[in-house]
Amino acid sequence: MTVQTPNPLVQVLPEAAPFSEEQRSWLNGFFAGLLSLDNAGVTALSPAENAAVLGEADDGAPWHDPAMAIADRMQLAEGKPLPRKLFAAMAQQDCGQCGYVCESYSAAIAEGKEGRLNLCAPGGKETLRQLKALMEDGGAAPATALAEAAPAVPAGPIGRCRENPALATFLSRRKLNGEGSEKETWHVEFDLSESGLDYIVGDAFGIVAQNDPRLVDAVIALLGARPDADLRGKTLREKLLADCALGPAPDALFQLISYVTGGETRQKAKRLAAGEDPDGDLDRLDVLGTLHKFSSARLSPEAFVEALDPLQPRLYSISSSFNATPGRISLTVDTVRYKIGSRPRWGVASTFLGERVQPGDKVPVYVQRAHGFCLPANPETPVIMCGPGTGIAPFRAFLHDRKATGAKGKNWLFFGHQRRASDFFYEDELNAMKQEGVLTGLTLAWSRDGNEKIYVQDRMRERGAELFAWLEQGAHFYVCGDAKRMAKDVERAMVDVVIEHGSRSVDEAVAYVAALKKAGRYQADVY
């Protein structure tokens, strides 16, 4: 789920840039104009283009790889300026959960425009701790002081940013899995007509969900507090439902516990706050698990709530086309349920959408504009889409949009999941599009239907000659899904295809794929 957000690098020219004050003022205005045009649908400058315009060195950001461990990323950034080190500490997914992309979030922190260091949802504690260390090593104030001193983030237009959501009406959910599936996946629809929102395919949809009331009530019970305790105009239960993250316990909660306990308990809490795992149970220490572990700690509701991280919105790839269904928007959502030990865990937004929100309910939402993930400007350009599982979401949108607009370009979809009988999402739709000629090619991969696991990257290699021919004809390639493994495996398969069917060496094939990316012809939406 990717976003396109104003890049702080283009808003203020660095003091070292070799321009007069008059030139600097004009260029800042010029870039601001570009950003305002971008909001109207014109593509803004990329970070690399910003650097080129400003005369900055382009280091290529070799750490910008979501499959790379943070220690390796930080090693690649050694000796770089603070903004680049902060960039390396991010999760590298450009998922947009923070309201930025990784590079612009880093720049905003370095420039003092953003004091919140905990917005990188996929990076979690690992990223937060690294950001705090970098800011303090760089001579900045402690993170808490930075957050208090930072200017308030201006709210953008209603429904266009996480700080200023609009209200949309939940319409329906429809289960996409058949009997025997190991997954729980829903097609979810909202009515946007009262919100006034629109979107383009490739955009992401932000959901401001609430925590599961069962979890909230269990937390309050272990806290030993009254649910109706007043916390500056909201009850404790209301705060925990809507405002506070109840996932992995933040370091601040361990610190708070260390302040109100003593002896061995205090030492364990201090070690946990420092990122250690003294009892080997850190993976079980969400907020509820932490209260259970430190049941002797007596925490006031006010201090407890202040120690928790804010509940973050969740972004989902949009699986519909505004051109095809104006006033409506749909998502394709895997409900997250798992166990750690004997305790069930639930994804916040996915179970909110999958079971708790009801038709007619008003939900705070927003649209995040896509960052470099969109259909080609020329409707005759062929597109190849690779989206296993819920990664099909933006490509369903692409296909509906191309059908609605009468785009003549060829469309080829690679889709895969576990079992054809139970996990073939949108099967009737896709087959109908194939019959109509909207979908030129539909290549399927099922990982649990035989003795051998077959994935989309395997099908790419099997169809390599045709795939390379499409690329040589100018096709754009898209991949959506898991950032850690699948997207990397797909990229390796693409390199293999170029080696075999393009008669390139390994280095030449890697350069070929890199050139596709640079030209905007290889685009990824990963999470």
PDB file of C-alpha atoms in Angstrom, residues 16 48 60 68 116 166 207 212 231 319 378 395 417 426 439 442 447 466 497 513:
ATOM      1  CA  ALA A  16      24.257  24.650   1.093  1.00  0.00           C
ATOM      2  CA  ALA A  48      15.971  11.062  -7.032  1.00  0.00           C
ATOM      3  CA  GLY A  60      21.180   5.085  -4.774  1.00  0.00           C
ATOM      4  CA  MET A  68      17.158  -6.664   4.208  1.00  0.00           C
ATOM      5  CA  ARG A 116       6.699  11.572  15.968  1.00  0.00           C
ATOM      6  CA  ALA A 166     -13.856  11.710   6.496  1.00  0.00           C
ATOM      7  CA  ILE A 207      -9.259   2.791   7.867  1.00  0.00           C
ATOM      8  CA  ASP A 212     -11.697  -5.367  19.862  1.00  0.00           C
ATOM      9  CA  LEU A 231      -9.429  10.808  31.227  1.00  0.00           C
ATOM     10  CA  SER A 319      -9.703  -3.205  -5.282  1.00  0.00           C
ATOM     11  CA  ASN A 378      -1.033   5.532 -22.511  1.00  0.00           C
ATOM     12  CA  PHE A 395      -5.109  -5.461 -10.150  1.00  0.00           C
ATOM     13  CA  HIS A 417      -2.950 -18.945  -3.644  1.00  0.00           C
ATOM     14  CA  TYR A 426     -13.016 -13.270  -8.038  1.00  0.00           C
ATOM     15  CA  LEU A 439      -8.039  -9.993 -19.664  1.00  0.00           C
ATOM     16  CA  LEU A 442      -4.690 -15.379 -16.773  1.00  0.00           C
ATOM     17  CA  SER A 447       0.786 -24.061  -3.753  1.00  0.00           C
ATOM     18  CA  GLU A 466       6.210 -14.657 -23.699  1.00  0.00           C
ATOM     19  CA  VAL A 497      13.639 -14.588 -17.439  1.00  0.00           C
ATOM     20  CA  VAL A 513      15.323  -4.861 -14.408  1.00  0.00           C
TER      21      VAL A 513
END
